Amino acid sequence: MREDMLTIGAFAKACRLSPKALRLYDELDLLKPGRVDPDTGYRYYAVAQLEQARLVAWLRRLGMPLARIRQVCALRPADAAREIRAYWARVETETAARRDLAEFLVEELSAVSVSVSRKDTTMLELRYCAHSDRGLVRPANQDTAYAGSRLLAVADGFGPTGHPASSAAIDALRVLDTPEAPTGNVLNLLDDAVRGATDAVRDAVDGDGEDAGTTLTALLWTGSRLALVHIGDSRAYVLRGGGLFRITDDHTVVQSMIDEGRLTPEEAATHPQRMLLLKALTPTATPDLRLQDAEPGDRYLLCSDGLSRVVPDGQIRELLTSAPTPDTAVHALTAAANEAGGPDNISCVVADVVDRTAT
């Protein structure tokens, strides 16, 4: 055997990959041996292959799929580094979504947490207003906005049956808008309602396939907290203590590129794919779920991207802060979007959390 060649056992020990893994990577054309004995079939590897093998081992420890590892290994070092950074940013985003769901479950299933929250918030209620506007460019309004004592929701339809899709989604959720706080596990309630909304949207866009659908962003008041369900690029914000905080993440191509470090927010604003959705309300897409603690004085905003895409967050904060009521707030926000050109439909829901014993 040549001095620059290692047996599969020695090579496995040096690169921290098992012989079984090396045989698999050979079969997948990911890491071919330097030589295979024609009589015994025994694999030998060149010492020069150790660097690539160690990279494969590290990427496997990151949890990267083999197909993506093959792509990374074929890149130049600088390009490979960017690809690894992008992969890990996606992992962190997905982990954060699972963490939110875990926290949701822990809080919902914790009897102590629930009882304390109900005791602290039984005298809180929502005061709200919803408004939807065609804008100045679109020939029709495909948005739907809704506000009730328990449910706040915005849906932004797209495609030839966009308006029936957004209306169907909101109508399906209205079963949750009851005079009293919904009974039962809020996660299960939301899951059932979203399944119903998904089925309703599917029926509404029947025949249009992927060319039509809707986003959905909704808040459900449980009598103690607000439960958020979100999918797409409509948004939810909370104004608290003078600061404006976004509590949803856009499910768009450009947002994923920002998360992966491939775009800056400034570049995303003019990117040709800035309106391309990664997720909408479909049977195969999983919406984000989150519990939001409510405090007296909170002001919540749900809006379609017809507002958030043309009115900067700083101006949104100013308008929400200065408007005395939810009604004046939604109309001020709509006017601002139209003053910015009104290129899309504009839907806003504003709700204040108030202590009814103080009024």
PDB file of C-alpha atoms in Angstrom, residues 67-242:
ATOM      1  CA  ALA A  67     -27.774  16.189  -0.323  1.00  0.00           C
ATOM      2  CA  ARG A  68     -26.891  19.672   0.910  1.00  0.00           C
ATOM      3  CA  ILE A  69     -23.492  18.500   2.169  1.00  0.00           C
ATOM      4  CA  ARG A  70     -22.724  17.291  -1.357  1.00  0.00           C
ATOM      5  CA  GLN A  71     -23.505  20.774  -2.656  1.00  0.00           C
ATOM      6  CA  VAL A  72     -21.376  22.484   0.003  1.00  0.00           C
ATOM      7  CA  CYS A  73     -18.388  20.216  -0.643  1.00  0.00           C
ATOM      8  CA  ALA A  74     -18.468  21.124  -4.332  1.00  0.00           C
ATOM      9  CA  LEU A  75     -18.158  24.857  -3.583  1.00  0.00           C
ATOM     10  CA  ARG A  76     -15.146  27.079  -3.142  1.00  0.00           C
ATOM     11  CA  PRO A  77     -14.356  27.791   0.535  1.00  0.00           C
ATOM     12  CA  ALA A  78     -15.889  31.290   0.551  1.00  0.00           C
ATOM     13  CA  ASP A  79     -19.077  30.075  -1.143  1.00  0.00           C
ATOM     14  CA  ALA A  80     -19.211  27.055   1.164  1.00  0.00           C
ATOM     15  CA  ALA A  81     -18.973  29.355   4.171  1.00  0.00           C
ATOM     16  CA  ARG A  82     -21.928  31.411   2.933  1.00  0.00           C
ATOM     17  CA  GLU A  83     -23.965  28.259   2.333  1.00  0.00           C
ATOM     18  CA  ILE A  84     -23.242  26.975   5.845  1.00  0.00           C
ATOM     19  CA  ARG A  85     -24.200  30.355   7.317  1.00  0.00           C
ATOM     20  CA  ALA A  86     -27.465  30.300   5.369  1.00  0.00           C
ATOM     21  CA  TYR A  87     -28.219  26.748   6.492  1.00  0.00           C
ATOM     22  CA  TRP A  88     -27.616  27.546  10.135  1.00  0.00           C
ATOM     23  CA  ALA A  89     -29.763  30.680   9.974  1.00  0.00           C
ATOM     24  CA  ARG A  90     -32.618  28.511   8.687  1.00  0.00           C
ATOM     25  CA  VAL A  91     -32.053  25.999  11.508  1.00  0.00           C
ATOM     26  CA  GLU A  92     -32.188  28.796  14.099  1.00  0.00           C
ATOM     27  CA  THR A  93     -35.422  30.121  12.590  1.00  0.00           C
ATOM     28  CA  GLU A  94     -37.040  26.682  12.663  1.00  0.00           C
ATOM     29  CA  THR A  95     -35.751  26.078  16.191  1.00  0.00           C
ATOM     30  CA  ALA A  96     -37.205  29.388  17.333  1.00  0.00           C
ATOM     31  CA  ALA A  97     -40.595  28.396  15.910  1.00  0.00           C
ATOM     32  CA  ARG A  98     -40.475  25.077  17.782  1.00  0.00           C
ATOM     33  CA  ARG A  99     -39.389  26.901  20.939  1.00  0.00           C
ATOM     34  CA  ASP A 100     -42.397  29.206  20.667  1.00  0.00           C
ATOM     35  CA  LEU A 101     -44.672  26.197  20.303  1.00  0.00           C
ATOM     36  CA  ALA A 102     -43.047  24.516  23.301  1.00  0.00           C
ATOM     37  CA  GLU A 103     -43.532  27.651  25.406  1.00  0.00           C
ATOM     38  CA  PHE A 104     -47.116  27.849  24.176  1.00  0.00           C
ATOM     39  CA  LEU A 105     -47.746  24.284  25.344  1.00  0.00           C
ATOM     40  CA  VAL A 106     -45.993  24.731  28.682  1.00  0.00           C
ATOM     41  CA  GLU A 107     -47.975  27.857  29.509  1.00  0.00           C
ATOM     42  CA  GLU A 108     -51.277  26.424  28.330  1.00  0.00           C
ATOM     43  CA  LEU A 109     -50.853  23.162  30.230  1.00  0.00           C
ATOM     44  CA  SER A 110     -49.581  24.789  33.404  1.00  0.00           C
ATOM     45  CA  ALA A 111     -52.557  25.053  35.765  1.00  0.00           C
ATOM     46  CA  VAL A 112     -50.705  27.520  37.970  1.00  0.00           C
ATOM     47  CA  SER A 113     -49.843  29.803  35.068  1.00  0.00           C
ATOM     48  CA  VAL A 114     -53.380  29.724  33.714  1.00  0.00           C
ATOM     49  CA  SER A 115     -55.006  30.397  37.059  1.00  0.00           C
ATOM     50  CA  VAL A 116     -52.686  33.282  37.817  1.00  0.00           C
ATOM     51  CA  SER A 117     -53.192  34.802  34.390  1.00  0.00           C
ATOM     52  CA  ARG A 118     -56.964  34.598  34.680  1.00  0.00           C
ATOM     53  CA  LYS A 119     -56.915  36.174  38.104  1.00  0.00           C
ATOM     54  CA  ASP A 120     -54.737  39.016  36.882  1.00  0.00           C
ATOM     55  CA  THR A 121     -56.677  39.753  33.688  1.00  0.00           C
ATOM     56  CA  THR A 122     -60.326  39.051  34.394  1.00  0.00           C
ATOM     57  CA  MET A 123     -61.120  42.777  34.370  1.00  0.00           C
ATOM     58  CA  LEU A 124     -59.446  43.410  31.002  1.00  0.00           C
ATOM     59  CA  GLU A 125     -61.298  43.701  27.724  1.00  0.00           C
ATOM     60  CA  LEU A 126     -60.656  44.670  24.117  1.00  0.00           C
ATOM     61  CA  ARG A 127     -61.888  47.781  22.325  1.00  0.00           C
ATOM     62  CA  TYR A 128     -61.387  47.453  18.618  1.00  0.00           C
ATOM     63  CA  CYS A 129     -61.996  48.556  15.057  1.00  0.00           C
ATOM     64  CA  ALA A 130     -61.383  46.930  11.670  1.00  0.00           C
ATOM     65  CA  HIS A 131     -61.157  48.623   8.280  1.00  0.00           C
ATOM     66  CA  SER A 132     -60.283  47.461   4.771  1.00  0.00           C
ATOM     67  CA  ASP A 133     -59.609  49.664   1.746  1.00  0.00           C
ATOM     68  CA  ARG A 134     -59.070  48.859  -1.941  1.00  0.00           C
ATOM     69  CA  GLY A 135     -56.121  51.242  -2.223  1.00  0.00           C
ATOM     70  CA  LEU A 136     -55.446  53.387  -5.279  1.00  0.00           C
ATOM     71  CA  VAL A 137     -54.154  50.863  -7.817  1.00  0.00           C
ATOM     72  CA  ARG A 138     -55.788  47.446  -7.461  1.00  0.00           C
ATOM     73  CA  PRO A 139     -59.115  46.989  -9.297  1.00  0.00           C
ATOM     74  CA  ALA A 140     -60.679  45.076  -6.391  1.00  0.00           C
ATOM     75  CA  ASN A 141     -60.156  44.459  -2.687  1.00  0.00           C
ATOM     76  CA  GLN A 142     -59.009  40.910  -1.918  1.00  0.00           C
ATOM     77  CA  ASP A 143     -58.348  41.570   1.788  1.00  0.00           C
ATOM     78  CA  THR A 144     -60.680  40.745   4.646  1.00  0.00           C
ATOM     79  CA  ALA A 145     -60.436  42.312   8.106  1.00  0.00           C
ATOM     80  CA  TYR A 146     -62.450  41.405  11.179  1.00  0.00           C
ATOM     81  CA  ALA A 147     -62.624  42.555  14.797  1.00  0.00           C
ATOM     82  CA  GLY A 148     -64.826  41.235  17.581  1.00  0.00           C
ATOM     83  CA  SER A 149     -64.741  40.954  21.350  1.00  0.00           C
ATOM     84  CA  ARG A 150     -62.692  37.723  21.157  1.00  0.00           C
ATOM     85  CA  LEU A 151     -61.253  37.566  17.637  1.00  0.00           C
ATOM     86  CA  LEU A 152     -59.078  39.944  15.630  1.00  0.00           C
ATOM     87  CA  ALA A 153     -58.059  38.829  12.140  1.00  0.00           C
ATOM     88  CA  VAL A 154     -56.638  39.958   8.812  1.00  0.00           C
ATOM     89  CA  ALA A 155     -56.404  37.826   5.665  1.00  0.00           C
ATOM     90  CA  ASP A 156     -54.781  38.947   2.412  1.00  0.00           C
ATOM     91  CA  GLY A 157     -56.100  36.980  -0.554  1.00  0.00           C
ATOM     92  CA  PHE A 158     -54.224  36.533  -3.814  1.00  0.00           C
ATOM     93  CA  GLY A 159     -54.968  35.147  -7.251  1.00  0.00           C
ATOM     94  CA  PRO A 160     -58.209  35.105  -9.254  1.00  0.00           C
ATOM     95  CA  THR A 161     -60.266  33.970  -6.241  1.00  0.00           C
ATOM     96  CA  GLY A 162     -58.300  35.878  -3.621  1.00  0.00           C
ATOM     97  CA  HIS A 163     -61.263  37.624  -2.041  1.00  0.00           C
ATOM     98  CA  PRO A 164     -63.357  34.466  -1.613  1.00  0.00           C
ATOM     99  CA  ALA A 165     -60.262  32.825  -0.091  1.00  0.00           C
ATOM    100  CA  SER A 166     -59.636  35.557   2.477  1.00  0.00           C
ATOM    101  CA  SER A 167     -63.342  35.791   3.328  1.00  0.00           C
ATOM    102  CA  ALA A 168     -63.597  32.021   3.764  1.00  0.00           C
ATOM    103  CA  ALA A 169     -60.623  31.965   6.135  1.00  0.00           C
ATOM    104  CA  ILE A 170     -62.048  34.703   8.359  1.00  0.00           C
ATOM    105  CA  ASP A 171     -65.570  33.263   8.314  1.00  0.00           C
ATOM    106  CA  ALA A 172     -64.221  29.901   9.473  1.00  0.00           C
ATOM    107  CA  LEU A 173     -62.456  31.530  12.434  1.00  0.00           C
ATOM    108  CA  ARG A 174     -65.506  33.509  13.539  1.00  0.00           C
ATOM    109  CA  VAL A 175     -66.767  30.456  15.381  1.00  0.00           C
ATOM    110  CA  LEU A 176     -64.227  31.442  18.045  1.00  0.00           C
ATOM    111  CA  ASP A 177     -65.759  34.901  18.534  1.00  0.00           C
ATOM    112  CA  THR A 178     -68.133  33.943  21.340  1.00  0.00           C
ATOM    113  CA  PRO A 179     -69.533  36.222  24.081  1.00  0.00           C
ATOM    114  CA  GLU A 180     -67.591  34.297  26.722  1.00  0.00           C
ATOM    115  CA  ALA A 181     -63.985  33.162  26.708  1.00  0.00           C
ATOM    116  CA  PRO A 182     -63.585  30.022  24.589  1.00  0.00           C
ATOM    117  CA  THR A 183     -63.529  26.875  26.687  1.00  0.00           C
ATOM    118  CA  GLY A 184     -60.952  24.129  26.252  1.00  0.00           C
ATOM    119  CA  ASN A 185     -57.286  24.054  25.388  1.00  0.00           C
ATOM    120  CA  VAL A 186     -56.624  27.165  23.308  1.00  0.00           C
ATOM    121  CA  LEU A 187     -54.035  25.375  21.178  1.00  0.00           C
ATOM    122  CA  ASN A 188     -56.567  22.732  20.207  1.00  0.00           C
ATOM    123  CA  LEU A 189     -59.213  25.391  19.591  1.00  0.00           C
ATOM    124  CA  LEU A 190     -56.920  27.273  17.250  1.00  0.00           C
ATOM    125  CA  ASP A 191     -55.759  24.102  15.527  1.00  0.00           C
ATOM    126  CA  ASP A 192     -59.353  23.028  14.856  1.00  0.00           C
ATOM    127  CA  ALA A 193     -60.312  26.505  13.650  1.00  0.00           C
ATOM    128  CA  VAL A 194     -57.308  26.780  11.334  1.00  0.00           C
ATOM    129  CA  ARG A 195     -58.055  23.345   9.890  1.00  0.00           C
ATOM    130  CA  GLY A 196     -61.583  24.547   9.202  1.00  0.00           C
ATOM    131  CA  ALA A 197     -60.233  27.733   7.613  1.00  0.00           C
ATOM    132  CA  THR A 198     -57.834  25.723   5.451  1.00  0.00           C
ATOM    133  CA  ASP A 199     -60.667  23.509   4.201  1.00  0.00           C
ATOM    134  CA  ALA A 200     -62.849  26.556   3.526  1.00  0.00           C
ATOM    135  CA  VAL A 201     -60.075  28.243   1.526  1.00  0.00           C
ATOM    136  CA  ARG A 202     -59.465  25.077  -0.462  1.00  0.00           C
ATOM    137  CA  ASP A 203     -63.138  24.957  -1.405  1.00  0.00           C
ATOM    138  CA  ALA A 204     -63.177  28.672  -2.242  1.00  0.00           C
ATOM    139  CA  VAL A 205     -60.228  28.451  -4.660  1.00  0.00           C
ATOM    140  CA  ASP A 206     -61.242  25.099  -6.162  1.00  0.00           C
ATOM    141  CA  GLY A 207     -59.831  24.967  -9.680  1.00  0.00           C
ATOM    142  CA  ASP A 208     -57.297  27.762  -9.224  1.00  0.00           C
ATOM    143  CA  GLY A 209     -54.680  25.574  -7.470  1.00  0.00           C
ATOM    144  CA  GLU A 210     -51.547  27.367  -6.261  1.00  0.00           C
ATOM    145  CA  ASP A 211     -52.515  30.525  -8.166  1.00  0.00           C
ATOM    146  CA  ALA A 212     -54.955  31.563  -5.436  1.00  0.00           C
ATOM    147  CA  GLY A 213     -54.992  31.554  -1.646  1.00  0.00           C
ATOM    148  CA  THR A 214     -54.650  33.768   1.382  1.00  0.00           C
ATOM    149  CA  THR A 215     -52.470  34.761   4.291  1.00  0.00           C
ATOM    150  CA  LEU A 216     -53.912  34.731   7.797  1.00  0.00           C
ATOM    151  CA  THR A 217     -52.950  36.598  10.955  1.00  0.00           C
ATOM    152  CA  ALA A 218     -55.318  36.387  13.917  1.00  0.00           C
ATOM    153  CA  LEU A 219     -55.396  37.028  17.663  1.00  0.00           C
ATOM    154  CA  LEU A 220     -57.792  35.171  19.926  1.00  0.00           C
ATOM    155  CA  TRP A 221     -58.655  36.724  23.318  1.00  0.00           C
ATOM    156  CA  THR A 222     -58.993  33.870  25.797  1.00  0.00           C
ATOM    157  CA  GLY A 223     -59.986  35.938  28.802  1.00  0.00           C
ATOM    158  CA  SER A 224     -56.435  35.871  30.085  1.00  0.00           C
ATOM    159  CA  ARG A 225     -54.089  36.261  27.116  1.00  0.00           C
ATOM    160  CA  LEU A 226     -53.984  36.667  23.364  1.00  0.00           C
ATOM    161  CA  ALA A 227     -53.223  33.596  21.281  1.00  0.00           C
ATOM    162  CA  LEU A 228     -51.639  34.316  17.902  1.00  0.00           C
ATOM    163  CA  VAL A 229     -51.947  32.272  14.720  1.00  0.00           C
ATOM    164  CA  HIS A 230     -49.986  33.527  11.739  1.00  0.00           C
ATOM    165  CA  ILE A 231     -49.010  32.425   8.249  1.00  0.00           C
ATOM    166  CA  GLY A 232     -47.911  34.596   5.316  1.00  0.00           C
ATOM    167  CA  ASP A 233     -46.814  38.220   5.206  1.00  0.00           C
ATOM    168  CA  SER A 234     -49.616  40.039   6.984  1.00  0.00           C
ATOM    169  CA  ARG A 235     -48.320  41.316  10.320  1.00  0.00           C
ATOM    170  CA  ALA A 236     -49.158  41.807  13.985  1.00  0.00           C
ATOM    171  CA  TYR A 237     -47.629  44.540  16.151  1.00  0.00           C
ATOM    172  CA  VAL A 238     -48.030  45.642  19.739  1.00  0.00           C
ATOM    173  CA  LEU A 239     -47.577  49.233  20.905  1.00  0.00           C
ATOM    174  CA  ARG A 240     -46.441  49.087  24.526  1.00  0.00           C
ATOM    175  CA  GLY A 241     -44.787  51.771  26.613  1.00  0.00           C
ATOM    176  CA  GLY A 242     -44.312  53.972  23.551  1.00  0.00           C
TER     177      GLY A 242
END
